[in-house]
PDB file of C-alpha atoms in Angstrom:
ATOM      1  CA  MET V   1      21.194 -77.243 -21.239  1.00  0.00           C
ATOM      2  CA  GLN V   2      19.802 -80.638 -22.189  1.00  0.00           C
ATOM      3  CA  HIS V   3      23.285 -81.827 -23.180  1.00  0.00           C
ATOM      4  CA  LEU V   4      24.854 -81.092 -19.786  1.00  0.00           C
ATOM      5  CA  LYS V   5      25.708 -83.983 -17.543  1.00  0.00           C
ATOM      6  CA  PRO V   6      23.296 -84.286 -14.569  1.00  0.00           C
ATOM      7  CA  PHE V   7      25.888 -83.181 -11.998  1.00  0.00           C
ATOM      8  CA  LEU V   8      26.977 -80.205 -14.072  1.00  0.00           C
ATOM      9  CA  PHE V   9      23.354 -79.262 -14.728  1.00  0.00           C
ATOM     10  CA  ALA V  10      22.578 -79.370 -11.002  1.00  0.00           C
ATOM     11  CA  THR V  11      25.630 -77.231 -10.239  1.00  0.00           C
ATOM     12  CA  VAL V  12      24.650 -74.591 -12.800  1.00  0.00           C
ATOM     13  CA  LEU V  13      21.044 -74.570 -11.594  1.00  0.00           C
ATOM     14  CA  PHE V  14      22.082 -74.219  -7.945  1.00  0.00           C
ATOM     15  CA  THR V  15      24.450 -71.368  -8.784  1.00  0.00           C
ATOM     16  CA  SER V  16      21.724 -69.602 -10.786  1.00  0.00           C
ATOM     17  CA  LEU V  17      19.222 -69.890  -7.939  1.00  0.00           C
ATOM     18  CA  SER V  18      21.784 -68.701  -5.393  1.00  0.00           C
ATOM     19  CA  MET V  19      22.561 -65.625  -7.474  1.00  0.00           C
ATOM     20  CA  ARG V  20      18.841 -64.940  -7.878  1.00  0.00           C
ATOM     21  CA  ALA V  21      18.278 -65.178  -4.122  1.00  0.00           C
ATOM     22  CA  MET V  22      21.220 -62.884  -3.488  1.00  0.00           C
ATOM     23  CA  ASP V  23      19.796 -60.336  -5.941  1.00  0.00           C
ATOM     24  CA  VAL V  24      16.464 -60.313  -4.121  1.00  0.00           C
ATOM     25  CA  HIS V  25      18.207 -60.037  -0.749  1.00  0.00           C
ATOM     26  CA  GLU V  26      20.174 -57.058  -1.981  1.00  0.00           C
ATOM     27  CA  ALA V  27      17.009 -55.508  -3.410  1.00  0.00           C
ATOM     28  CA  ARG V  28      15.274 -55.889  -0.051  1.00  0.00           C
ATOM     29  CA  SER V  29      18.211 -54.237   1.688  1.00  0.00           C
ATOM     30  CA  ALA V  30      18.122 -51.414  -0.853  1.00  0.00           C
ATOM     31  CA  LEU V  31      14.398 -50.951  -0.201  1.00  0.00           C
ATOM     32  CA  MET V  32      14.973 -50.642   3.548  1.00  0.00           C
ATOM     33  CA  ALA V  33      17.734 -48.097   2.870  1.00  0.00           C
ATOM     34  CA  GLY V  34      15.477 -46.024   0.633  1.00  0.00           C
ATOM     35  CA  ARG V  35      17.364 -46.802  -2.582  1.00  0.00           C
ATOM     36  CA  VAL V  36      14.197 -47.395  -4.537  1.00  0.00           C
ATOM     37  CA  ASP V  37      15.737 -46.561  -7.909  1.00  0.00           C
ATOM     38  CA  ASP V  38      18.233 -49.355  -7.301  1.00  0.00           C
ATOM     39  CA  VAL V  39      15.334 -51.699  -6.527  1.00  0.00           C
ATOM     40  CA  ALA V  40      13.638 -50.804  -9.792  1.00  0.00           C
ATOM     41  CA  ALA V  41      16.869 -51.109 -11.775  1.00  0.00           C
ATOM     42  CA  ALA V  42      17.509 -54.577 -10.354  1.00  0.00           C
ATOM     43  CA  LEU V  43      14.013 -56.037 -10.399  1.00  0.00           C
ATOM     44  CA  GLU V  44      12.163 -54.521 -13.358  1.00  0.00           C
ATOM     45  CA  PRO V  45      14.340 -56.560 -15.764  1.00  0.00           C
ATOM     46  CA  ALA V  46      13.874 -59.596 -13.509  1.00  0.00           C
ATOM     47  CA  VAL V  47      10.072 -59.534 -13.729  1.00  0.00           C
ATOM     48  CA  LYS V  48      10.184 -58.939 -17.459  1.00  0.00           C
ATOM     49  CA  SER V  49      12.258 -62.077 -17.928  1.00  0.00           C
ATOM     50  CA  ASN V  50      10.250 -63.977 -15.314  1.00  0.00           C
ATOM     51  CA  PRO V  51       6.736 -62.503 -14.904  1.00  0.00           C
ATOM     52  CA  LYS V  52       5.914 -65.166 -12.294  1.00  0.00           C
ATOM     53  CA  ASP V  53       8.544 -63.870  -9.850  1.00  0.00           C
ATOM     54  CA  ALA V  54       6.111 -62.952  -7.061  1.00  0.00           C
ATOM     55  CA  LEU V  55       8.715 -61.731  -4.582  1.00  0.00           C
ATOM     56  CA  SER V  56      10.287 -59.316  -7.050  1.00  0.00           C
ATOM     57  CA  HIS V  57       6.855 -57.960  -7.950  1.00  0.00           C
ATOM     58  CA  HIS V  58       6.144 -57.506  -4.242  1.00  0.00           C
ATOM     59  CA  LEU V  59       9.351 -55.566  -3.620  1.00  0.00           C
ATOM     60  CA  LEU V  60       8.716 -53.381  -6.661  1.00  0.00           C
ATOM     61  CA  CYS V  61       5.222 -52.636  -5.378  1.00  0.00           C
ATOM     62  CA  ARG V  62       6.644 -51.476  -2.073  1.00  0.00           C
ATOM     63  CA  ALA V  63       9.312 -49.390  -3.792  1.00  0.00           C
ATOM     64  CA  TYR V  64       6.698 -47.502  -5.807  1.00  0.00           C
ATOM     65  CA  TYR V  65       4.296 -47.292  -2.860  1.00  0.00           C
ATOM     66  CA  ALA V  66       7.005 -45.588  -0.811  1.00  0.00           C
ATOM     67  CA  GLN V  67       7.248 -42.953  -3.548  1.00  0.00           C
ATOM     68  CA  GLU V  68       3.467 -42.433  -3.542  1.00  0.00           C
ATOM     69  CA  LEU V  69       3.192 -43.730  -7.111  1.00  0.00           C
ATOM     70  CA  PRO V  70       0.124 -45.991  -6.975  1.00  0.00           C
ATOM     71  CA  ASP V  71      -0.218 -46.438 -10.736  1.00  0.00           C
ATOM     72  CA  ARG V  72       3.155 -48.169 -10.702  1.00  0.00           C
ATOM     73  CA  ALA V  73       2.687 -49.948  -7.380  1.00  0.00           C
ATOM     74  CA  VAL V  74      -0.700 -51.546  -8.018  1.00  0.00           C
ATOM     75  CA  PRO V  75       0.213 -53.684 -11.072  1.00  0.00           C
ATOM     76  CA  HIS V  76       3.196 -55.177  -9.263  1.00  0.00           C
ATOM     77  CA  CYS V  77       1.188 -55.934  -6.131  1.00  0.00           C
ATOM     78  CA  GLU V  78      -1.494 -57.542  -8.299  1.00  0.00           C
ATOM     79  CA  ALA V  79       1.146 -59.634 -10.034  1.00  0.00           C
ATOM     80  CA  ALA V  80       2.584 -60.708  -6.671  1.00  0.00           C
ATOM     81  CA  VAL V  81      -0.746 -62.109  -5.421  1.00  0.00           C
ATOM     82  CA  ALA V  82      -1.562 -63.579  -8.829  1.00  0.00           C
ATOM     83  CA  ASN V  83       1.588 -65.673  -8.636  1.00  0.00           C
ATOM     84  CA  ASP V  84       1.445 -66.485  -4.919  1.00  0.00           C
ATOM     85  CA  SER V  85      -2.175 -66.363  -3.815  1.00  0.00           C
ATOM     86  CA  GLY V  86      -1.459 -67.845  -0.415  1.00  0.00           C
ATOM     87  CA  ASN V  87       0.833 -65.085   0.788  1.00  0.00           C
ATOM     88  CA  ALA V  88      -0.853 -62.798   3.333  1.00  0.00           C
ATOM     89  CA  ILE V  89       1.881 -60.155   3.164  1.00  0.00           C
ATOM     90  CA  TYR V  90       1.340 -59.755  -0.568  1.00  0.00           C
ATOM     91  CA  TYR V  91      -2.394 -59.217  -0.041  1.00  0.00           C
ATOM     92  CA  LEU V  92      -1.708 -56.738   2.743  1.00  0.00           C
ATOM     93  CA  TRP V  93       0.460 -54.593   0.494  1.00  0.00           C
ATOM     94  CA  LEU V  94      -2.018 -54.919  -2.353  1.00  0.00           C
ATOM     95  CA  GLY V  95      -4.656 -53.473  -0.022  1.00  0.00           C
ATOM     96  CA  ARG V  96      -2.343 -50.616   0.860  1.00  0.00           C
ATOM     97  CA  ALA V  97      -1.582 -49.914  -2.797  1.00  0.00           C
ATOM     98  CA  TYR V  98      -5.290 -49.878  -3.649  1.00  0.00           C
ATOM     99  CA  GLY V  99      -5.859 -47.542  -0.710  1.00  0.00           C
ATOM    100  CA  LEU V 100      -3.163 -45.162  -1.918  1.00  0.00           C
ATOM    101  CA  LYS V 101      -4.682 -45.138  -5.392  1.00  0.00           C
ATOM    102  CA  ALA V 102      -8.110 -44.483  -3.890  1.00  0.00           C
ATOM    103  CA  ASP V 103      -6.745 -41.469  -2.023  1.00  0.00           C
ATOM    104  CA  LYS V 104      -5.210 -40.042  -5.195  1.00  0.00           C
ATOM    105  CA  SER V 105      -8.140 -40.740  -7.539  1.00  0.00           C
ATOM    106  CA  GLY V 106     -11.488 -39.178  -8.340  1.00  0.00           C
ATOM    107  CA  PRO V 107     -14.749 -40.433  -6.810  1.00  0.00           C
ATOM    108  CA  PHE V 108     -15.470 -43.242  -9.297  1.00  0.00           C
ATOM    109  CA  THR V 109     -12.002 -44.786  -9.290  1.00  0.00           C
ATOM    110  CA  GLY V 110     -11.625 -44.084  -5.593  1.00  0.00           C
ATOM    111  CA  PHE V 111     -14.819 -46.017  -4.847  1.00  0.00           C
ATOM    112  CA  SER V 112     -13.602 -49.025  -6.830  1.00  0.00           C
ATOM    113  CA  MET V 113     -10.129 -48.946  -5.298  1.00  0.00           C
ATOM    114  CA  ALA V 114     -11.496 -48.666  -1.761  1.00  0.00           C
ATOM    115  CA  LYS V 115     -13.626 -51.780  -2.249  1.00  0.00           C
ATOM    116  CA  ARG V 116     -10.645 -53.657  -3.633  1.00  0.00           C
ATOM    117  CA  SER V 117      -8.563 -52.437  -0.716  1.00  0.00           C
ATOM    118  CA  VAL V 118     -10.830 -53.870   1.958  1.00  0.00           C
ATOM    119  CA  ALA V 119     -11.191 -57.141   0.048  1.00  0.00           C
ATOM    120  CA  SER V 120      -7.400 -57.458   0.027  1.00  0.00           C
ATOM    121  CA  PHE V 121      -7.124 -56.661   3.739  1.00  0.00           C
ATOM    122  CA  GLU V 122      -9.807 -59.230   4.509  1.00  0.00           C
ATOM    123  CA  ARG V 123      -7.975 -61.854   2.469  1.00  0.00           C
ATOM    124  CA  ALA V 124      -4.708 -61.045   4.258  1.00  0.00           C
ATOM    125  CA  PHE V 125      -6.458 -61.501   7.600  1.00  0.00           C
ATOM    126  CA  GLN V 126      -8.042 -64.778   6.460  1.00  0.00           C
ATOM    127  CA  LEU V 127      -4.640 -66.111   5.454  1.00  0.00           C
ATOM    128  CA  ALA V 128      -2.876 -64.845   8.587  1.00  0.00           C
ATOM    129  CA  PRO V 129      -5.418 -64.263  11.391  1.00  0.00           C
ATOM    130  CA  THR V 130      -2.645 -63.684  13.930  1.00  0.00           C
ATOM    131  CA  SER V 131      -0.838 -61.027  11.848  1.00  0.00           C
ATOM    132  CA  LEU V 132      -0.935 -57.781  13.799  1.00  0.00           C
ATOM    133  CA  ASP V 133      -0.267 -55.796  10.619  1.00  0.00           C
ATOM    134  CA  ALA V 134      -3.259 -57.372   8.889  1.00  0.00           C
ATOM    135  CA  ILE V 135      -5.430 -56.787  11.956  1.00  0.00           C
ATOM    136  CA  ASN V 136      -4.284 -53.191  12.199  1.00  0.00           C
ATOM    137  CA  ASP V 137      -4.991 -52.291   8.564  1.00  0.00           C
ATOM    138  CA  LEU V 138      -8.312 -54.120   8.407  1.00  0.00           C
ATOM    139  CA  GLY V 139      -9.490 -52.625  11.698  1.00  0.00           C
ATOM    140  CA  GLU V 140      -8.547 -49.138  10.597  1.00  0.00           C
ATOM    141  CA  PHE V 141     -10.376 -49.550   7.310  1.00  0.00           C
ATOM    142  CA  TYR V 142     -13.529 -50.874   8.984  1.00  0.00           C
ATOM    143  CA  ALA V 143     -13.550 -48.062  11.540  1.00  0.00           C
ATOM    144  CA  ARG V 144     -12.893 -45.190   9.140  1.00  0.00           C
ATOM    145  CA  ALA V 145     -14.431 -46.149   5.809  1.00  0.00           C
ATOM    146  CA  PRO V 146     -18.148 -45.808   5.046  1.00  0.00           C
ATOM    147  CA  SER V 147     -20.260 -48.926   4.735  1.00  0.00           C
ATOM    148  CA  ILE V 148     -20.799 -48.337   1.019  1.00  0.00           C
ATOM    149  CA  VAL V 149     -17.186 -49.385   0.353  1.00  0.00           C
ATOM    150  CA  GLY V 150     -17.075 -52.158   2.947  1.00  0.00           C
ATOM    151  CA  GLY V 151     -16.359 -50.278   6.151  1.00  0.00           C
ATOM    152  CA  GLY V 152     -18.476 -49.914   9.251  1.00  0.00           C
ATOM    153  CA  THR V 153     -18.034 -49.502  12.980  1.00  0.00           C
ATOM    154  CA  ASP V 154     -20.002 -52.691  13.646  1.00  0.00           C
ATOM    155  CA  LYS V 155     -17.460 -54.649  11.619  1.00  0.00           C
ATOM    156  CA  ALA V 156     -14.653 -52.930  13.492  1.00  0.00           C
ATOM    157  CA  ARG V 157     -16.153 -53.830  16.874  1.00  0.00           C
ATOM    158  CA  GLN V 158     -16.592 -57.453  15.823  1.00  0.00           C
ATOM    159  CA  LEU V 159     -12.989 -57.612  14.693  1.00  0.00           C
ATOM    160  CA  ALA V 160     -11.828 -56.051  17.960  1.00  0.00           C
ATOM    161  CA  GLU V 161     -13.711 -58.646  20.023  1.00  0.00           C
ATOM    162  CA  ARG V 162     -12.331 -61.441  17.874  1.00  0.00           C
ATOM    163  CA  ILE V 163      -8.688 -60.434  18.251  1.00  0.00           C
ATOM    164  CA  GLN V 164      -8.780 -59.298  21.900  1.00  0.00           C
ATOM    165  CA  PRO V 165      -7.260 -62.574  23.211  1.00  0.00           C
ATOM    166  CA  LEU V 166      -4.454 -62.217  20.683  1.00  0.00           C
ATOM    167  CA  SER V 167      -3.619 -58.532  21.180  1.00  0.00           C
ATOM    168  CA  ALA V 168      -5.213 -56.366  23.834  1.00  0.00           C
ATOM    169  CA  ALA V 169      -3.299 -53.394  22.435  1.00  0.00           C
ATOM    170  CA  LYS V 170      -4.842 -53.754  18.964  1.00  0.00           C
ATOM    171  CA  TYR V 171      -8.218 -54.332  20.613  1.00  0.00           C
ATOM    172  CA  HIS V 172      -8.028 -50.951  22.329  1.00  0.00           C
ATOM    173  CA  ARG V 173      -6.691 -49.238  19.210  1.00  0.00           C
ATOM    174  CA  ILE V 174      -9.598 -50.446  17.077  1.00  0.00           C
ATOM    175  CA  LEU V 175     -12.100 -49.424  19.758  1.00  0.00           C
ATOM    176  CA  SER V 176     -10.448 -45.993  19.817  1.00  0.00           C
ATOM    177  CA  LEU V 177     -10.927 -45.626  16.078  1.00  0.00           C
ATOM    178  CA  VAL V 178     -14.567 -46.642  16.443  1.00  0.00           C
ATOM    179  CA  ALA V 179     -15.134 -44.092  19.215  1.00  0.00           C
ATOM    180  CA  GLU V 180     -13.443 -41.381  17.166  1.00  0.00           C
ATOM    181  CA  LYS V 181     -15.602 -42.201  14.152  1.00  0.00           C
ATOM    182  CA  GLU V 182     -18.651 -41.851  16.401  1.00  0.00           C
ATOM    183  CA  LYS V 183     -17.301 -38.516  17.692  1.00  0.00           C
ATOM    184  CA  ASP V 184     -16.866 -39.799  21.238  1.00  0.00           C
ATOM    185  CA  TYR V 185     -13.425 -38.228  21.510  1.00  0.00           C
ATOM    186  CA  GLY V 186     -13.063 -38.731  25.242  1.00  0.00           C
ATOM    187  CA  ALA V 187     -13.589 -42.478  24.883  1.00  0.00           C
ATOM    188  CA  ALA V 188     -11.216 -42.547  21.891  1.00  0.00           C
ATOM    189  CA  GLU V 189      -8.463 -40.928  23.940  1.00  0.00           C
ATOM    190  CA  GLN V 190      -8.988 -43.295  26.855  1.00  0.00           C
ATOM    191  CA  GLU V 191      -8.812 -46.357  24.598  1.00  0.00           C
ATOM    192  CA  LEU V 192      -5.492 -45.152  23.188  1.00  0.00           C
ATOM    193  CA  LYS V 193      -4.141 -44.666  26.697  1.00  0.00           C
ATOM    194  CA  LYS V 194      -5.228 -48.220  27.498  1.00  0.00           C
ATOM    195  CA  GLU V 195      -3.395 -49.382  24.379  1.00  0.00           C
ATOM    196  CA  ILE V 196      -0.233 -47.774  25.737  1.00  0.00           C
ATOM    197  CA  GLU V 197      -0.784 -49.227  29.225  1.00  0.00           C
ATOM    198  CA  VAL V 198      -1.018 -52.688  27.715  1.00  0.00           C
ATOM    199  CA  LYS V 199       2.034 -52.235  25.523  1.00  0.00           C
ATOM    200  CA  HIS V 200       4.207 -49.174  25.969  1.00  0.00           C
ATOM    201  CA  THR V 201       5.897 -48.923  22.572  1.00  0.00           C
ATOM    202  CA  ALA V 202       6.893 -45.979  20.426  1.00  0.00           C
ATOM    203  CA  GLU V 203       4.456 -47.162  17.742  1.00  0.00           C
ATOM    204  CA  ASN V 204       1.533 -47.136  20.179  1.00  0.00           C
ATOM    205  CA  LEU V 205       2.564 -43.758  21.542  1.00  0.00           C
ATOM    206  CA  MET V 206       2.485 -42.404  17.996  1.00  0.00           C
ATOM    207  CA  ASP V 207      -1.137 -43.548  17.727  1.00  0.00           C
ATOM    208  CA  LEU V 208      -1.919 -41.086  20.526  1.00  0.00           C
ATOM    209  CA  VAL V 209       0.165 -38.381  18.839  1.00  0.00           C
ATOM    210  CA  ALA V 210      -1.788 -38.898  15.608  1.00  0.00           C
ATOM    211  CA  PHE V 211      -5.079 -38.627  17.513  1.00  0.00           C
ATOM    212  CA  TYR V 212      -4.023 -35.362  19.147  1.00  0.00           C
ATOM    213  CA  ASP V 213      -2.911 -34.133  15.740  1.00  0.00           C
ATOM    214  CA  ARG V 214      -6.351 -34.822  14.250  1.00  0.00           C
ATOM    215  CA  ARG V 215      -7.955 -33.039  17.210  1.00  0.00           C
ATOM    216  CA  LYS V 216      -5.528 -30.093  16.775  1.00  0.00           C
ATOM    217  CA  ARG V 217      -4.154 -30.601  20.292  1.00  0.00           C
ATOM    218  CA  VAL V 218      -0.588 -29.828  19.299  1.00  0.00           C
ATOM    219  CA  ASP V 219       0.820 -29.242  22.780  1.00  0.00           C
ATOM    220  CA  ASP V 220      -0.563 -32.576  23.995  1.00  0.00           C
ATOM    221  CA  ALA V 221       0.951 -34.293  20.970  1.00  0.00           C
ATOM    222  CA  ILE V 222       4.361 -32.779  21.622  1.00  0.00           C
ATOM    223  CA  SER V 223       4.202 -33.922  25.232  1.00  0.00           C
ATOM    224  CA  VAL V 224       3.726 -37.516  24.033  1.00  0.00           C
ATOM    225  CA  ILE V 225       6.490 -37.107  21.461  1.00  0.00           C
ATOM    226  CA  ARG V 226       8.953 -36.655  24.329  1.00  0.00           C
ATOM    227  CA  ASP V 227       7.970 -40.146  25.454  1.00  0.00           C
ATOM    228  CA  VAL V 228       8.306 -41.450  21.891  1.00  0.00           C
ATOM    229  CA  ILE V 229      11.873 -40.156  21.725  1.00  0.00           C
ATOM    230  CA  ASN V 230      12.818 -41.779  25.023  1.00  0.00           C
ATOM    231  CA  THR V 231      11.173 -45.068  24.026  1.00  0.00           C
ATOM    232  CA  ASP V 232      12.424 -45.375  20.446  1.00  0.00           C
ATOM    233  CA  ARG V 233      16.103 -45.744  21.257  1.00  0.00           C
ATOM    234  CA  PRO V 234      16.994 -47.440  17.943  1.00  0.00           C
ATOM    235  CA  ARG V 235      15.614 -44.420  16.038  1.00  0.00           C
ATOM    236  CA  SER V 236      13.206 -46.305  13.814  1.00  0.00           C
ATOM    237  CA  ALA V 237       9.983 -45.287  12.042  1.00  0.00           C
ATOM    238  CA  PRO V 238       8.298 -43.697  15.116  1.00  0.00           C
ATOM    239  CA  SER V 239      11.163 -41.207  15.470  1.00  0.00           C
ATOM    240  CA  PHE V 240      10.760 -40.348  11.801  1.00  0.00           C
ATOM    241  CA  ASP V 241       7.003 -39.893  12.337  1.00  0.00           C
ATOM    242  CA  ALA V 242       7.631 -37.681  15.355  1.00  0.00           C
ATOM    243  CA  ALA V 243      10.015 -35.515  13.320  1.00  0.00           C
ATOM    244  CA  SER V 244       7.468 -35.348  10.519  1.00  0.00           C
ATOM    245  CA  PHE V 245       4.807 -34.083  12.930  1.00  0.00           C
ATOM    246  CA  LEU V 246       7.116 -31.456  14.397  1.00  0.00           C
ATOM    247  CA  THR V 247       8.086 -30.267  10.918  1.00  0.00           C
ATOM    248  CA  GLU V 248       4.499 -30.025   9.715  1.00  0.00           C
ATOM    249  CA  GLN V 249       3.569 -28.038  12.812  1.00  0.00           C
ATOM    250  CA  HIS V 250       6.687 -25.818  12.608  1.00  0.00           C
ATOM    251  CA  ARG V 251       7.496 -26.737  16.195  1.00  0.00           C
ATOM    252  CA  ASP V 252      10.959 -27.346  17.633  1.00  0.00           C
ATOM    253  CA  PRO V 253      12.793 -27.639  14.282  1.00  0.00           C
ATOM    254  CA  ALA V 254      16.086 -28.334  16.042  1.00  0.00           C
ATOM    255  CA  LEU V 255      14.611 -31.439  17.653  1.00  0.00           C
ATOM    256  CA  ALA V 256      13.044 -32.546  14.376  1.00  0.00           C
ATOM    257  CA  GLU V 257      16.369 -32.113  12.603  1.00  0.00           C
ATOM    258  CA  ARG V 258      18.197 -34.114  15.243  1.00  0.00           C
ATOM    259  CA  LEU V 259      15.669 -36.951  15.049  1.00  0.00           C
ATOM    260  CA  LEU V 260      15.896 -37.101  11.266  1.00  0.00           C
ATOM    261  CA  LYS V 261      19.687 -37.169  11.276  1.00  0.00           C
ATOM    262  CA  GLU V 262      19.714 -39.863  13.942  1.00  0.00           C
ATOM    263  CA  TYR V 263      17.211 -41.851  11.898  1.00  0.00           C
ATOM    264  CA  LEU V 264      19.385 -41.552   8.792  1.00  0.00           C
ATOM    265  CA  ALA V 265      22.358 -42.815  10.787  1.00  0.00           C
ATOM    266  CA  SER V 266      20.386 -45.682  12.312  1.00  0.00           C
ATOM    267  CA  PRO V 267      20.466 -49.334  11.197  1.00  0.00           C
ATOM    268  CA  SER V 268      16.705 -49.445  11.859  1.00  0.00           C
ATOM    269  CA  LYS V 269      15.648 -47.634   8.687  1.00  0.00           C
ATOM    270  CA  SER V 270      12.795 -49.133   6.670  1.00  0.00           C
ATOM    271  CA  ASP V 271      10.414 -48.418   3.815  1.00  0.00           C
ATOM    272  CA  GLN V 272       7.797 -47.572   6.437  1.00  0.00           C
ATOM    273  CA  ALA V 273       9.734 -44.312   6.828  1.00  0.00           C
ATOM    274  CA  PRO V 274      11.543 -43.900   3.491  1.00  0.00           C
ATOM    275  CA  VAL V 275      14.993 -42.339   3.660  1.00  0.00           C
ATOM    276  CA  PHE V 276      14.280 -40.003   0.760  1.00  0.00           C
ATOM    277  CA  ARG V 277      11.329 -38.587   2.661  1.00  0.00           C
ATOM    278  CA  ALA V 278      13.636 -37.883   5.587  1.00  0.00           C
ATOM    279  CA  HIS V 279      15.847 -35.848   3.252  1.00  0.00           C
ATOM    280  CA  VAL V 280      12.803 -33.917   2.048  1.00  0.00           C
ATOM    281  CA  LEU V 281      11.799 -33.135   5.629  1.00  0.00           C
ATOM    282  CA  LEU V 282      15.316 -31.911   6.345  1.00  0.00           C
ATOM    283  CA  GLY V 283      15.036 -29.769   3.217  1.00  0.00           C
ATOM    284  CA  LYS V 284      11.848 -28.195   4.550  1.00  0.00           C
ATOM    285  CA  ILE V 285      13.491 -27.435   7.889  1.00  0.00           C
ATOM    286  CA  LEU V 286      16.449 -25.798   6.152  1.00  0.00           C
ATOM    287  CA  THR V 287      14.124 -23.850   3.841  1.00  0.00           C
ATOM    288  CA  ASP V 288      12.290 -22.432   6.854  1.00  0.00           C
ATOM    289  CA  ARG V 289      15.661 -21.522   8.336  1.00  0.00           C
ATOM    290  CA  GLY V 290      16.623 -19.652   5.168  1.00  0.00           C
ATOM    291  CA  ASP V 291      19.340 -22.102   4.151  1.00  0.00           C
ATOM    292  CA  LYS V 292      18.372 -22.477   0.496  1.00  0.00           C
ATOM    293  CA  GLU V 293      21.558 -24.210  -0.565  1.00  0.00           C
ATOM    294  CA  GLY V 294      21.367 -26.701   2.271  1.00  0.00           C
ATOM    295  CA  ALA V 295      17.724 -27.394   1.457  1.00  0.00           C
ATOM    296  CA  LYS V 296      18.557 -27.899  -2.198  1.00  0.00           C
ATOM    297  CA  ALA V 297      21.220 -30.427  -1.265  1.00  0.00           C
ATOM    298  CA  GLU V 298      18.689 -32.403   0.792  1.00  0.00           C
ATOM    299  CA  TYR V 299      16.141 -32.419  -2.025  1.00  0.00           C
ATOM    300  CA  GLN V 300      18.844 -33.572  -4.424  1.00  0.00           C
ATOM    301  CA  ALA V 301      19.818 -36.305  -1.974  1.00  0.00           C
ATOM    302  CA  ALA V 302      16.207 -37.474  -2.027  1.00  0.00           C
ATOM    303  CA  LEU V 303      16.123 -37.563  -5.830  1.00  0.00           C
ATOM    304  CA  ALA V 304      19.417 -39.437  -5.914  1.00  0.00           C
ATOM    305  CA  LEU V 305      17.539 -42.276  -4.220  1.00  0.00           C
ATOM    306  CA  ALA V 306      14.108 -41.796  -5.815  1.00  0.00           C
ATOM    307  CA  LYS V 307      14.314 -39.729  -8.989  1.00  0.00           C
ATOM    308  CA  ASP V 308      10.537 -39.753  -9.526  1.00  0.00           C
ATOM    309  CA  TYR V 309       9.469 -38.871  -5.985  1.00  0.00           C
ATOM    310  CA  PRO V 310       6.920 -36.094  -6.679  1.00  0.00           C
ATOM    311  CA  VAL V 311       7.446 -34.093  -3.470  1.00  0.00           C
ATOM    312  CA  ALA V 312      11.199 -33.736  -3.997  1.00  0.00           C
ATOM    313  CA  ARG V 313      10.739 -32.906  -7.670  1.00  0.00           C
ATOM    314  CA  HIS V 314       8.205 -30.219  -6.804  1.00  0.00           C
ATOM    315  CA  ALA V 315      10.522 -28.759  -4.160  1.00  0.00           C
ATOM    316  CA  LEU V 316      13.203 -28.325  -6.829  1.00  0.00           C
ATOM    317  CA  GLY V 317      10.740 -26.865  -9.319  1.00  0.00           C
ATOM    318  CA  MET V 318      10.882 -29.881 -11.609  1.00  0.00           C
TER     319      MET V 318
END
């Protein structure tokens, strides 16, 4: 390289950087489409050759998180923030990865991971105090987690008051979580309805569905799901979540199947509702219907995208 003329050197360097950017762009597109094995195949070699590639580490973290593989996700999320400590999105996903590991670990590791999770969420919020995603995750942690790991309803209330001018919807959602934690279920329901009044979105409607699900009010949840379907015209993550609820409750499988197929055909797919999980849900619907071959094909379709996804592997007896 040192013997190249300056112009030629600049041309080669520009071409190399352009190819690298294109690779990352393609990897991001693959992640949104659920092709997580393609993400790993493209970016694992990249971070081995360049361990300081924060963006590639971040995308790998999300690819493994989507597969519910925290032991693989966490190191990449840690590497992302280590190499770009000012990026709030990287801290947000690190908090999520720690939270996933906490959920899948024993008490000792779970305790440690939960404390790391809230610290990451707090850092994300410090870096981006107007980020609704950071507010949402931090508020949910504060409201639901015990004080011993950094949670607490007092913290949640303080956060809600702080962000009210920014987002009245998130304000009401956090207050709902606080009320639910304190077993004031009537107040929790009313706060969620206020959230929807402030901002009638499919995502906010699904907050109410999730609340009814936790309270085992299935009929009320299904009533709201009708509104979700009418609101989420692009067929994005809320439609996937609605189909997931219907499938888990063994209610209206035809509707759940239609929603999943429309989601798979939609340009609004994302890693928030991984495509391979949609195939697994379709497999469950077909299994309940007695269509074993059709179910097997759906599980295989999931593994074609994510060969290590534990739920699909288990469904096929692997």
